[in-house]
């Protein structure tokens, strides 16, 4: 009987003696595809980017300047001393975008879903980096100990293993049950419905120790190239997994045990505000 | 990363991360032949290997902005290649009929492999391994990567890499022994 030691040189020799071909033809084909393929953003949801690039910085500066001008004009045109109007929610939800959602207000997410998602963002929350089918807002950038977040995803694949992305992606089936079975604590699952769309509510906790994991750890990715990163240890996650006209919408809220009650209440209020309208 | 391979120019990686397609062209040209060789050895099929390599090269371009450390480009890119091999290999498996019965008799002693092994037998035995096991064997015995690097590249614990290598080699050995036994039986009829 042979042993591993006997066979290793044979395997090694066989692998090295295998004929090699040139990749020139496939390289040309691959680079032709690359020519028309955009890169995916480094941003994930929730993504932490310590610095803004120049374009974003200029955009933010321009937006702040525009707001300052508008505010100044508004103050000048008001009667001094007269009570100002109470803050009101805009009657028409603003389209959700990275810059727009820097302010409180009611926003609509215009995906190619059968319904449009409408939700109200309170003051003090900021938009996460977003992909076409992953959108979110964060409190204190989502990080521990005080952060929290709310996001919307069309999940394509889970990033399995102790460190999420580090362990590689796993495609999951398209149903609500496929997702819930894969991520949730079974005891927490129960039927739910939002705006008439049926689904399952469930909970799961994140890793308590992220030290062994690389910085690009994550939970899942979406069809549109977005992904759900992990912000901090021991995230308390809630998910509402809904069937919206045959599309699986995952609404994910998270906080930490140390997140203050005001932020949690704001998070709950945002969840309560979610509507899916035709 | 593999022995004898020149290191990847991290300036090219950084430029490609910023969307420089010319830089990526140089990067891709530098790794494509080696990628194809690895994919071919894992998948044992040149068409599948070319598809996997092409997919990997496109996926690397798409995901380059997510690579935090340009110095880790090679390990990261090999990981995407192996994933593409898994995807292509599984596509193959859905369509490929299982035409061969595995021998079930207990192992018997042989008087050395050299007399019974030829390339076809090793090829057949290797194809019986799972893609995950093949990948560990190829990375370790073809790219000459130590097991800790194999584990890092595949994103698995080193114990898992060691286990896969052990069971892969045991599977190869058992299959070759069985083939040898079968050959011997044929010869005595």
Coordinates of C-alpha atoms in Angstrom, one line a residue:
Chain A
X1 CA 0.0 0.0 0.0
X2 CA 1.3 3.4 -0.8
X3 CA 1.6 6.3 1.6
X4 CA 1.0 10.0 1.3
X5 CA 4.8 10.4 1.2
X6 CA 5.0 8.0 -1.7
X7 CA 2.4 9.7 -3.7
X8 CA 3.3 13.4 -3.1
X9 CA 6.2 13.4 -5.6
X10 CA 4.1 11.7 -8.2
X11 CA 1.3 14.2 -7.8
X12 CA 3.8 17.0 -7.9
X13 CA 5.5 15.7 -11.0
X14 CA 2.2 15.1 -12.7
X15 CA 1.0 18.6 -12.0
X16 CA 4.2 20.2 -13.2
X17 CA 4.4 18.1 -16.3
X18 CA 0.9 19.0 -17.4
X19 CA 1.0 21.0 -20.6
X20 CA 0.5 24.8 -20.3
X21 CA -1.3 26.9 -22.7
X22 CA -1.2 30.6 -23.5
X23 CA -3.8 32.8 -21.9
X24 CA -3.4 35.4 -24.7
X25 CA -6.8 34.8 -26.3
X26 CA -8.8 34.8 -23.1
X27 CA -6.9 37.8 -21.8
X28 CA -8.0 39.8 -24.9
X29 CA -11.6 38.7 -24.3
X30 CA -11.4 39.5 -20.6
X31 CA -9.9 43.0 -21.2
X32 CA -12.6 43.7 -23.8
X33 CA -15.2 43.0 -21.1
X34 CA -13.2 45.1 -18.6
X35 CA -13.3 48.0 -21.1
X36 CA -17.1 48.2 -20.7
X37 CA -17.4 47.1 -17.1
X38 CA -17.4 49.6 -14.3
X39 CA -15.6 48.9 -11.1
X40 CA -17.7 48.3 -8.0
X41 CA -17.5 50.9 -5.3
X42 CA -15.3 50.1 -2.4
X43 CA -18.2 51.3 -0.3
X44 CA -20.3 48.8 1.4
X45 CA -23.2 49.1 3.7
X46 CA -22.4 50.1 6.3
X47 CA -19.0 51.1 5.1
X48 CA -16.5 53.1 7.0
X49 CA -14.4 55.5 5.0
X50 CA -12.2 57.5 7.1
X51 CA -11.5 60.1 4.4
X52 CA -13.6 61.6 1.7
X53 CA -12.2 61.8 -1.8
X54 CA -11.8 65.2 -3.4
X55 CA -14.9 65.0 -5.5
X56 CA -17.1 64.1 -2.5
X57 CA -15.4 66.8 -0.4
X58 CA -16.1 69.4 -3.1
X59 CA -19.7 68.2 -3.4
X60 CA -20.3 68.3 0.3
X61 CA -18.7 71.8 0.5
X62 CA -20.9 73.0 -2.3
X63 CA -24.0 71.5 -0.6
X64 CA -23.1 73.2 2.7
X65 CA -22.6 76.5 0.9
X66 CA -25.9 76.2 -0.9
X67 CA -27.7 75.4 2.3
X68 CA -26.0 78.3 4.1
X69 CA -27.1 80.7 1.3
X70 CA -30.6 79.4 1.3
X71 CA -30.8 79.6 5.1
X72 CA -29.5 83.2 5.1
X73 CA -32.0 84.2 2.4
X74 CA -34.8 82.6 4.4
X75 CA -33.8 84.4 7.6
X76 CA -33.5 87.8 5.8
X77 CA -37.0 87.4 4.2
X78 CA -38.7 86.4 7.5
X79 CA -40.3 89.0 9.8
X80 CA -37.8 89.3 12.7
X81 CA -39.4 88.2 16.0
X82 CA -42.2 86.3 14.4
X83 CA -42.5 82.7 15.4
X84 CA -41.0 80.4 12.7
X85 CA -43.0 77.6 11.3
X86 CA -42.8 74.2 12.9
X87 CA -40.6 71.8 11.1
X88 CA -42.7 69.7 8.8
X89 CA -42.2 66.6 6.8
X90 CA -42.0 67.4 3.1
X91 CA -45.3 66.4 1.5
X92 CA -43.5 64.6 -1.3
X93 CA -40.7 62.3 -0.2
X94 CA -37.3 63.3 -1.5
X95 CA -35.4 60.7 -3.5
X96 CA -32.9 59.0 -1.3
X97 CA -29.4 59.9 -2.2
X98 CA -26.1 60.1 -0.4
X99 CA -26.2 63.9 0.0
X100 CA -29.9 64.3 0.3
X101 CA -30.2 62.0 3.3
X102 CA -27.7 64.0 5.3
X103 CA -30.7 65.9 6.5
X104 CA -33.7 64.6 8.4
X105 CA -36.8 64.1 6.3
X106 CA -38.9 61.6 4.5
X107 CA -37.2 59.8 1.6
X108 CA -38.2 57.4 -1.1
X109 CA -35.9 54.7 -2.4
X110 CA -36.6 54.3 -6.1
X111 CA -35.5 50.8 -6.9
X112 CA -36.8 48.6 -9.6
X113 CA -39.0 46.9 -7.0
X114 CA -42.7 46.6 -7.5
X115 CA -43.1 49.1 -4.7
X116 CA -41.2 52.1 -3.7
X117 CA -39.8 52.2 -0.1
X118 CA -40.6 55.4 1.9
X119 CA -39.1 56.1 5.3
X120 CA -38.4 59.0 7.6
X121 CA -34.9 59.8 8.7
X122 CA -34.5 61.7 12.0
X123 CA -31.9 64.3 12.7
X124 CA -28.5 63.1 13.5
X125 CA -28.4 60.1 11.1
X126 CA -26.2 60.0 8.1
X127 CA -26.4 58.0 4.9
X128 CA -24.3 55.0 4.4
X129 CA -22.4 54.4 1.2
X130 CA -25.0 52.8 -1.1
X131 CA -25.2 50.6 -4.1
X132 CA -28.2 50.3 -6.5
X133 CA -29.9 47.8 -4.2
X134 CA -28.4 48.5 -0.8
X135 CA -29.3 51.7 1.0
X136 CA -28.9 52.6 4.6
X137 CA -28.6 55.3 7.2
X138 CA -26.4 55.2 10.3
X139 CA -26.1 56.8 13.7
X140 CA -22.6 57.7 14.8
X141 CA -21.3 56.0 11.6
X142 CA -22.7 52.7 12.8
X143 CA -19.7 51.9 15.0
X144 CA -19.6 50.6 18.5
X145 CA -20.3 51.6 21.2
X146 CA -23.0 54.1 20.3
X147 CA -23.9 53.4 16.7
X148 CA -26.9 52.0 15.0
X149 CA -28.1 51.5 11.5
X150 CA -31.0 50.7 9.2
X151 CA -30.6 49.3 5.7
X152 CA -32.5 47.9 2.8
X153 CA -31.0 45.1 0.6
X154 CA -31.8 42.7 -2.1
X155 CA -29.5 40.0 -0.9
X156 CA -27.7 37.8 -3.4
X157 CA -25.2 35.9 -1.4
X158 CA -24.1 35.4 2.2
X159 CA -20.6 35.8 3.3
X160 CA -20.2 32.8 5.5
X161 CA -17.9 31.9 8.3
X162 CA -16.6 33.5 11.4
X163 CA -15.4 36.5 9.6
X164 CA -18.0 36.9 6.9
X165 CA -16.3 37.9 3.7
X166 CA -13.1 36.5 4.7
X167 CA -14.5 33.0 4.4
X168 CA -16.0 33.4 1.0
X169 CA -19.4 33.9 -0.5
X170 CA -22.2 31.4 -0.5
X171 CA -25.1 31.8 -2.9
X172 CA -28.4 31.3 -1.2
X173 CA -31.7 30.5 -2.7
X174 CA -34.1 33.2 -3.7
X175 CA -36.8 32.7 -1.1
X176 CA -37.5 34.4 2.2
X177 CA -37.0 31.1 4.0
X178 CA -33.6 30.6 2.3
X179 CA -32.4 33.8 3.8
X180 CA -33.9 33.4 7.3
X181 CA -32.8 29.8 7.6
X182 CA -29.3 30.9 6.8
X183 CA -28.8 33.8 9.2
X184 CA -31.5 33.9 11.9
X185 CA -31.7 32.5 15.4
X186 CA -34.6 30.1 14.8
X187 CA -36.4 30.9 18.0
X188 CA -36.8 34.5 17.0
X189 CA -38.5 33.9 13.6
X190 CA -42.1 34.9 13.3
X191 CA -44.4 35.9 10.4
X192 CA -44.6 39.6 9.8
X193 CA -46.0 42.1 7.3
X194 CA -45.1 45.6 6.3
X195 CA -47.4 47.7 4.1
X196 CA -49.3 44.5 3.3
X197 CA -46.2 42.6 2.1
X198 CA -45.8 39.4 4.0
X199 CA -42.5 38.0 5.3
X200 CA -40.6 36.8 8.3
X201 CA -39.1 38.8 11.1
X202 CA -36.0 37.4 12.8
X203 CA -33.0 38.3 14.9
X204 CA -29.4 37.4 15.0
X205 CA -26.3 38.6 16.8
X206 CA -23.0 39.5 15.2
X207 CA -19.6 38.3 16.3
X208 CA -18.5 39.5 19.7
X209 CA -14.8 39.5 18.8
X210 CA -13.8 40.9 15.4
X211 CA -10.1 40.9 16.2
X212 CA -9.2 37.9 14.0
X213 CA -11.1 39.2 11.1
X214 CA -9.8 41.4 8.3
X215 CA -11.2 44.9 7.7
X216 CA -13.4 43.8 4.7
X217 CA -15.4 41.4 6.8
X218 CA -19.1 41.4 6.0
X219 CA -22.4 39.6 6.2
X220 CA -23.9 39.6 2.7
X221 CA -23.7 41.1 -0.8
X222 CA -26.5 42.2 -3.1
X223 CA -27.3 41.7 -6.7
X224 CA -26.2 45.2 -7.5
X225 CA -22.8 45.0 -6.0
X226 CA -23.6 46.4 -2.6
X227 CA -22.7 44.6 0.6
X228 CA -23.4 44.6 4.3
X229 CA -20.2 45.2 6.2
X230 CA -19.8 44.6 9.9
X231 CA -19.3 47.8 11.9
X232 CA -18.6 46.6 15.4
X233 CA -18.6 43.6 17.7
X234 CA -21.8 42.1 19.0
X235 CA -24.2 43.8 16.7
X236 CA -27.8 43.1 17.6
X237 CA -29.5 42.6 14.3
X238 CA -33.2 42.5 13.4
X239 CA -34.3 41.6 9.9
X240 CA -37.6 41.8 8.2
X241 CA -37.5 39.7 5.1
X242 CA -40.3 40.5 2.8
X243 CA -41.7 39.2 -0.5
X244 CA -42.3 42.4 -2.5
X245 CA -43.9 41.2 -5.7
X246 CA -41.6 38.2 -5.9
X247 CA -38.5 40.1 -4.9
X248 CA -36.8 39.5 -1.6
X249 CA -36.4 42.7 0.3
X250 CA -34.3 42.5 3.5
X251 CA -34.7 45.3 5.9
X252 CA -32.0 45.2 8.5
X253 CA -31.7 47.2 11.7
X254 CA -28.8 46.9 14.1
X255 CA -27.6 48.5 17.3
X256 CA -25.3 47.6 20.2
X257 CA -26.1 46.9 23.8
X258 CA -24.3 50.2 24.6
X259 CA -26.3 52.2 22.1
X260 CA -28.3 54.9 24.0
X261 CA -32.0 54.7 24.3
X262 CA -32.6 57.8 22.3
X263 CA -30.8 56.3 19.3
X264 CA -32.8 53.1 19.7
X265 CA -36.0 55.0 19.8
X266 CA -35.1 56.9 16.7
X267 CA -34.2 53.6 15.0
X268 CA -37.6 52.1 16.0
X269 CA -39.4 55.2 14.8
X270 CA -37.6 54.9 11.4
X271 CA -38.7 51.3 11.3
X272 CA -42.3 52.3 12.1
X273 CA -42.2 54.9 9.3
X274 CA -41.3 52.4 6.6
X275 CA -43.9 52.3 3.9
X276 CA -43.9 50.5 0.6
X277 CA -46.1 52.3 -1.9
X278 CA -47.0 51.4 -5.5
Chain B
X1 CA 3.7 34.8 -4.7
X2 CA 4.5 31.4 -6.1
X3 CA 8.2 30.5 -6.3
X4 CA 9.9 32.0 -9.3
X5 CA 7.2 34.5 -10.0
X6 CA 8.2 38.2 -10.1
X7 CA 6.3 40.3 -7.5
X8 CA 3.4 42.3 -8.7
X9 CA 4.0 46.0 -9.0
X10 CA 1.8 47.6 -6.3
X11 CA 1.9 50.9 -8.2
X12 CA 0.0 49.1 -11.0
X13 CA -2.4 47.7 -8.5
X14 CA -3.1 51.2 -7.0
X15 CA -3.5 52.7 -10.5
X16 CA -5.9 49.9 -11.5
X17 CA -7.8 50.4 -8.2
X18 CA -8.4 54.0 -9.4
X19 CA -9.9 52.8 -12.6
X20 CA -6.8 52.9 -14.8
X21 CA -7.6 50.2 -17.4
X22 CA -4.2 50.3 -19.0
X23 CA -2.6 49.5 -15.6
X24 CA -5.0 46.7 -15.2
X25 CA -4.1 45.4 -18.6
X26 CA -0.5 45.1 -17.5
X27 CA -1.5 43.5 -14.2
X28 CA -3.8 41.0 -15.9
X29 CA -1.2 40.1 -18.6
X30 CA 1.3 39.4 -15.8
X31 CA -0.9 36.8 -14.1
X32 CA -3.1 35.4 -16.8
X33 CA -0.9 32.5 -17.9
X34 CA -0.3 31.4 -14.3
X35 CA -4.0 31.7 -13.6
X36 CA -4.9 29.6 -16.6
X37 CA -2.4 27.0 -15.5
X38 CA -3.8 26.8 -12.0
X39 CA -7.4 26.8 -13.2
X40 CA -6.6 24.0 -15.8
X41 CA -5.1 21.9 -13.1
X42 CA -8.0 22.3 -10.7
X43 CA -10.7 21.9 -13.3
X44 CA -9.0 19.4 -15.6
X45 CA -10.7 21.0 -18.6
X46 CA -9.2 23.7 -20.8
X47 CA -12.5 25.2 -21.8
X48 CA -13.7 25.4 -18.2
X49 CA -10.3 26.7 -17.1
X50 CA -10.4 29.5 -19.8
X51 CA -13.9 30.5 -18.7
X52 CA -12.9 30.5 -15.0
X53 CA -9.8 32.6 -15.7
X54 CA -11.7 35.1 -17.8
X55 CA -14.4 35.4 -15.1
X56 CA -11.7 35.8 -12.5
X57 CA -9.9 38.6 -14.4
X58 CA -13.2 40.5 -14.9
X59 CA -14.1 39.9 -11.2
X60 CA -10.7 41.2 -10.1
X61 CA -11.2 44.4 -12.1
X62 CA -14.7 44.9 -10.7
X63 CA -13.7 44.4 -7.1
X64 CA -10.2 46.0 -7.1
X65 CA -11.5 49.1 -5.3
X66 CA -12.4 46.9 -2.4
X67 CA -8.9 45.6 -1.9
X68 CA -7.6 47.4 1.1
X69 CA -4.0 46.5 0.9
X70 CA -2.5 46.5 -2.6
X71 CA 0.4 44.4 -1.4
X72 CA -2.0 41.6 -0.9
X73 CA -3.1 41.6 -4.5
X74 CA -1.8 38.2 -5.4
X75 CA -3.3 36.3 -2.6
X76 CA -6.6 38.2 -3.0
X77 CA -6.6 37.6 -6.8
X78 CA -5.9 33.9 -6.5
X79 CA -8.8 33.6 -4.1
X80 CA -11.1 35.1 -6.7
X81 CA -9.6 32.7 -9.3
X82 CA -10.3 29.7 -7.1
X83 CA -13.9 30.9 -6.5
X84 CA -14.3 31.1 -10.3
X85 CA -13.0 27.6 -10.6
X86 CA -15.5 26.4 -8.0
X87 CA -18.3 28.1 -9.9
X88 CA -17.2 26.7 -13.3
X89 CA -16.6 23.2 -11.8
X90 CA -20.0 23.1 -10.2
X91 CA -21.6 24.1 -13.5
X92 CA -19.7 21.2 -15.1
X93 CA -20.9 18.8 -12.5
X94 CA -24.5 19.6 -13.0
X95 CA -24.2 18.5 -16.6
X96 CA -21.6 15.8 -16.4
X97 CA -22.9 12.3 -16.1
X98 CA -21.2 9.9 -13.7
X99 CA -20.1 7.2 -16.0
X100 CA -17.6 5.4 -13.8
X101 CA -18.3 3.1 -10.8
X102 CA -15.9 3.5 -8.0
X103 CA -14.1 0.3 -6.8
X104 CA -15.4 -0.9 -3.5
X105 CA -13.0 -3.7 -2.6
X106 CA -10.6 -3.4 0.3
X107 CA -7.1 -2.2 -0.5
X108 CA -4.5 -4.7 -1.4
X109 CA -0.8 -4.5 -1.3
X110 CA 1.1 -3.7 -4.4
X111 CA 4.8 -3.9 -5.1
X112 CA 5.2 -0.2 -5.8
X113 CA 3.3 2.4 -7.7
X114 CA 5.7 3.0 -10.4
X115 CA 4.7 -0.2 -12.2
X116 CA 1.0 0.6 -12.4
X117 CA 0.6 4.4 -12.3
X118 CA 0.4 6.2 -15.5
X119 CA -0.9 9.7 -16.2
X120 CA -4.4 8.5 -17.1
X121 CA -4.8 6.8 -13.7
X122 CA -3.7 9.8 -11.8
X123 CA -6.0 12.0 -14.0
X124 CA -8.9 9.7 -13.2
X125 CA -8.2 9.7 -9.5
X126 CA -7.8 13.4 -9.3
X127 CA -11.1 14.0 -11.1
X128 CA -12.8 12.1 -8.3
X129 CA -11.8 14.6 -5.8
X130 CA -14.0 17.6 -4.9
X131 CA -13.1 21.0 -6.2
X132 CA -12.1 22.1 -2.8
X133 CA -9.7 19.2 -2.3
X134 CA -8.3 19.7 -5.8
X135 CA -7.6 23.4 -5.1
X136 CA -5.6 22.6 -2.0
X137 CA -3.6 20.0 -3.8
X138 CA -2.8 22.3 -6.7
X139 CA -1.9 25.3 -4.6
X140 CA 0.3 23.2 -2.4
X141 CA 1.9 20.8 -4.8
X142 CA 1.9 22.9 -8.0
X143 CA 2.4 26.5 -6.7
X144 CA 4.5 25.1 -3.9
X145 CA 2.7 27.2 -1.3
X146 CA 3.1 26.2 2.3
X147 CA -0.2 25.2 3.9
X148 CA -0.5 28.4 5.9
X149 CA -0.4 30.4 2.7
X150 CA -2.9 28.0 1.1
X151 CA -5.2 28.5 4.0
X152 CA -4.8 32.3 3.8
X153 CA -5.4 32.3 0.1
X154 CA -8.5 30.2 0.3
X155 CA -9.8 31.9 3.4
X156 CA -10.0 28.8 5.4
X157 CA -8.4 27.8 8.7
X158 CA -5.0 26.1 8.4
X159 CA -6.4 23.0 10.0
X160 CA -9.0 22.8 7.3
X161 CA -6.4 23.2 4.6
X162 CA -4.3 20.4 6.3
X163 CA -7.3 18.2 6.5
X164 CA -8.3 18.7 2.9
X165 CA -4.8 18.0 1.8
X166 CA -4.6 14.9 3.9
X167 CA -8.0 13.5 2.6
X168 CA -7.2 14.5 -1.0
X169 CA -3.9 12.6 -0.9
X170 CA -5.5 9.7 0.9
X171 CA -8.3 9.7 -1.8
X172 CA -5.7 9.8 -4.6
X173 CA -3.8 7.0 -3.0
X174 CA -6.8 4.9 -2.4
X175 CA -8.0 5.4 -5.9
X176 CA -4.7 4.6 -7.4
X177 CA -4.4 1.5 -5.2
X178 CA -7.8 0.4 -6.4
X179 CA -6.9 1.0 -10.0
X180 CA -3.8 -1.0 -9.5
X181 CA -5.8 -3.7 -7.9
X182 CA -8.2 -3.7 -10.7
X183 CA -5.4 -3.9 -13.2
X184 CA -3.8 -6.8 -11.4
X185 CA -7.1 -8.6 -11.3
X186 CA -7.6 -8.2 -15.0
X187 CA -4.1 -9.5 -15.6
X188 CA -4.7 -12.7 -13.7
X189 CA -7.9 -13.6 -15.6

